[in-house]
Coordinates of C-alpha atoms in Angstrom, one line a residue:
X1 CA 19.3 9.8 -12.2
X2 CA 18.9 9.7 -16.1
X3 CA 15.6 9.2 -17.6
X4 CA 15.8 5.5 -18.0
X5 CA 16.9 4.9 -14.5
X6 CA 14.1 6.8 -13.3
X7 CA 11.5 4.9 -15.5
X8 CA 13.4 1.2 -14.4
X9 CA 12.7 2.6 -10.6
X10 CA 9.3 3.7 -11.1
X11 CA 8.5 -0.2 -12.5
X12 CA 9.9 -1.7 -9.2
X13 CA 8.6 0.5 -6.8
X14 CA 4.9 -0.1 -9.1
X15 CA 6.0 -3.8 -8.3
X16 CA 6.8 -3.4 -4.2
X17 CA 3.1 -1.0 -4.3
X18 CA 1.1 -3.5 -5.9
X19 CA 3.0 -6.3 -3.7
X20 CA 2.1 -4.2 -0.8
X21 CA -1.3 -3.5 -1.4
X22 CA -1.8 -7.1 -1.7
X23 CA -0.2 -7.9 1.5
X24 CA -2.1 -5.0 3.1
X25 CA -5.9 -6.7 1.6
X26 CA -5.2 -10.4 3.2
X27 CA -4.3 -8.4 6.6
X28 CA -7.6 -6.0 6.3
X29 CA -9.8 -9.5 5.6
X30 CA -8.3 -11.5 7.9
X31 CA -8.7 -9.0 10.6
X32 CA -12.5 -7.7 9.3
X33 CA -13.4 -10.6 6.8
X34 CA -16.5 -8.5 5.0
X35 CA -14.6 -5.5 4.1
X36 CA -14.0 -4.4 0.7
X37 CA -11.4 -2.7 -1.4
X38 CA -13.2 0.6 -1.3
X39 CA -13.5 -0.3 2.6
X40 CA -9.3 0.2 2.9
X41 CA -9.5 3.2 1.3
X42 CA -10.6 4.6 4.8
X43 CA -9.4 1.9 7.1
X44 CA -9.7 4.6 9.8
X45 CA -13.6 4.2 9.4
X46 CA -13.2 0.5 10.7
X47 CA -12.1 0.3 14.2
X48 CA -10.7 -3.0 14.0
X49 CA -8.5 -1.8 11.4
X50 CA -7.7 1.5 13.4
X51 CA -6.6 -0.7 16.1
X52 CA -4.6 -2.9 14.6
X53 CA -0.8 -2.4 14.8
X54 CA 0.3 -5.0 12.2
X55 CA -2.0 -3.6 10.1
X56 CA -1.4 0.1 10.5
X57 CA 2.5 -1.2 10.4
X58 CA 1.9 -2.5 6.6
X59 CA -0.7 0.4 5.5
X60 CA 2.1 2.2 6.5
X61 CA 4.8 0.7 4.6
X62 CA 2.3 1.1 1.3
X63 CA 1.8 4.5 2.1
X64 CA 6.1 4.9 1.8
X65 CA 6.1 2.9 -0.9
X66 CA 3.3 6.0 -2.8
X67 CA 5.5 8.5 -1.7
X68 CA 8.5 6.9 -3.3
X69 CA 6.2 6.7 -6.6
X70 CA 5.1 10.2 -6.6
X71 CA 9.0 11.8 -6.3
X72 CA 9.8 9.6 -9.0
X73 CA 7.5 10.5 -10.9
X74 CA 7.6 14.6 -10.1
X75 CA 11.3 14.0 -10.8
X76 CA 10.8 13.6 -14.2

């Protein structure tokens, strides 16, 4: 992948990742209304959260999408 493919990759997968982490918030506060954004930082620490497959499905899905980001970027 040349240089400029890379960087055009790296801008949609910061797009899907800041998408994600949106979609990932509204599921966290819908599900525990009072939690922050430090709070989903250790969404293990909340047992609703823990418990929750739709929202372990999604954190999962970010958690893809930051590995994507970090081989792009170490591939430069």
């Amino acid at each position: 992948m040349a240089a400029s493919d890379t960087g055009n990759a790296e801008d949609l997968v910061l797009e899907m990742v800041d998408a994600q982490r949106a979609r990932v918030r509204e599921i966290a506060r819908r599900i525990a209304p009072g939690l922050t954004d430090d709070d989903l930082l250790q969404p293990h620490d909340h047992a609703a959260l823990a418990s929750h497959p739709e929202f372990q499905f999604e954190d999962g899905i970010l958690a893809g999408y930051l590995a994507v980001l970090a081989a792009l970027r170490a591939s430069r």
